Amino acid sequence: DAGVTQSPTHLIKTRGQHVTLRCSPISGHKSVSWYQQVLGQGPQFIFQYYEKEERGRGNFPDRFSARQFPNYSSELNVNALLLGDSALYLCASSLVTGELFFGEGSRLTVL
Amino acid sequence: GESVGLHLPTLSVQEGDNSIINCAYSNSASDYFIWYKQESGKGPQFIIDIRSNMDKRQGQRVTVLLNKTVKHLSLQIAATQPGDSAVYFCAEPTQDNDMRFGAGTRLTVKP
């Protein structure tokens, strides 16, 4: 069975640009969460979606948005990129709550 | 605010020795903790969890100890192997549907 898949794996953007990251959860998982991991730190929670509704939001500016589709896949969008947005963006899926299964992440570099 | 943190950022052990990774938490109401392992270039992977009604839980070569009196938990890895080299995070789920991670301890296993 496929695990959580994320795309793209790596990308480079410049300040002010927009980025869309994609995530496909494990089959049967209805909850998707997004985390930002800056180098040398633990993951920081951005969003959680369950059944296409936002169920949790971390302390991130409105430049960050997400959505979940009917097939439970998800997108994370970041507008007006800043240098500080450079990080590994992790997607995790779970059945409802409980154990999180993480993808390998999308590494974003903002120049 | 409430936090989950780790005592040491790095730990180096000899192959075959036991490893102990420590974590402190601040919320006395916390009742569930998880240890994750993150290898280079990958997302965090669940290792073991423990609920507050337990003091100890054992898995394959890993043991988690919970001391609620001093709000401390530890992850013990027996007979550490090169494949155990990774960053280890303690984490706890919050009421806001997120997982709060500590900063991580990088374990290096010397051959």
JSON list of C-alpha atoms in Angstrom, two decimals, chain B residues 4-9 11 19-25 35 65 71-76 88-90 102-105:
[
{"chain": "B", "resi": 4, "resn": "VAL", "atom": "CA", "xyz": [7.31, 19.84, 24.97]},
{"chain": "B", "resi": 5, "resn": "GLY", "atom": "CA", "xyz": [11.05, 20.02, 24.95]},
{"chain": "B", "resi": 6, "resn": "LEU", "atom": "CA", "xyz": [14.19, 17.96, 24.95]},
{"chain": "B", "resi": 7, "resn": "HIS", "atom": "CA", "xyz": [17.19, 18.12, 27.21]},
{"chain": "B", "resi": 8, "resn": "LEU", "atom": "CA", "xyz": [19.99, 17.69, 24.68]},
{"chain": "B", "resi": 9, "resn": "PRO", "atom": "CA", "xyz": [20.20, 18.52, 20.99]},
{"chain": "B", "resi": 11, "resn": "LEU", "atom": "CA", "xyz": [23.68, 12.37, 21.49]},
{"chain": "B", "resi": 19, "resn": "SER", "atom": "CA", "xyz": [20.77, 5.14, 24.22]},
{"chain": "B", "resi": 20, "resn": "ILE", "atom": "CA", "xyz": [18.61, 7.32, 26.40]},
{"chain": "B", "resi": 21, "resn": "ILE", "atom": "CA", "xyz": [16.86, 10.36, 24.98]},
{"chain": "B", "resi": 22, "resn": "ASN", "atom": "CA", "xyz": [15.07, 12.64, 27.41]},
{"chain": "B", "resi": 23, "resn": "CYS", "atom": "CA", "xyz": [12.10, 14.96, 27.11]},
{"chain": "B", "resi": 24, "resn": "ALA", "atom": "CA", "xyz": [10.42, 17.37, 29.51]},
{"chain": "B", "resi": 25, "resn": "TYR", "atom": "CA", "xyz": [6.88, 18.68, 29.29]},
{"chain": "B", "resi": 35, "resn": "TRP", "atom": "CA", "xyz": [8.05, 9.39, 20.16]},
{"chain": "B", "resi": 65, "resn": "LEU", "atom": "CA", "xyz": [9.38, 5.77, 30.63]},
{"chain": "B", "resi": 71, "resn": "LYS", "atom": "CA", "xyz": [6.94, 15.79, 34.01]},
{"chain": "B", "resi": 72, "resn": "HIS", "atom": "CA", "xyz": [9.62, 13.90, 32.22]},
{"chain": "B", "resi": 73, "resn": "LEU", "atom": "CA", "xyz": [9.71, 11.08, 29.73]},
{"chain": "B", "resi": 74, "resn": "SER", "atom": "CA", "xyz": [12.54, 9.19, 28.15]},
{"chain": "B", "resi": 75, "resn": "LEU", "atom": "CA", "xyz": [13.11, 6.91, 25.19]},
{"chain": "B", "resi": 76, "resn": "GLN", "atom": "CA", "xyz": [15.55, 4.08, 25.71]},
{"chain": "B", "resi": 88, "resn": "TYR", "atom": "CA", "xyz": [14.12, 11.76, 17.71]},
{"chain": "B", "resi": 89, "resn": "PHE", "atom": "CA", "xyz": [11.15, 13.88, 18.75]},
{"chain": "B", "resi": 90, "resn": "CYS", "atom": "CA", "xyz": [8.80, 13.63, 21.65]},
{"chain": "B", "resi": 102, "resn": "GLY", "atom": "CA", "xyz": [9.85, 19.20, 20.72]},
{"chain": "B", "resi": 103, "resn": "ALA", "atom": "CA", "xyz": [13.00, 20.46, 19.01]},
{"chain": "B", "resi": 104, "resn": "GLY", "atom": "CA", "xyz": [14.50, 16.99, 18.61]},
{"chain": "B", "resi": 105, "resn": "THR", "atom": "CA", "xyz": [17.64, 15.14, 19.61]}
]
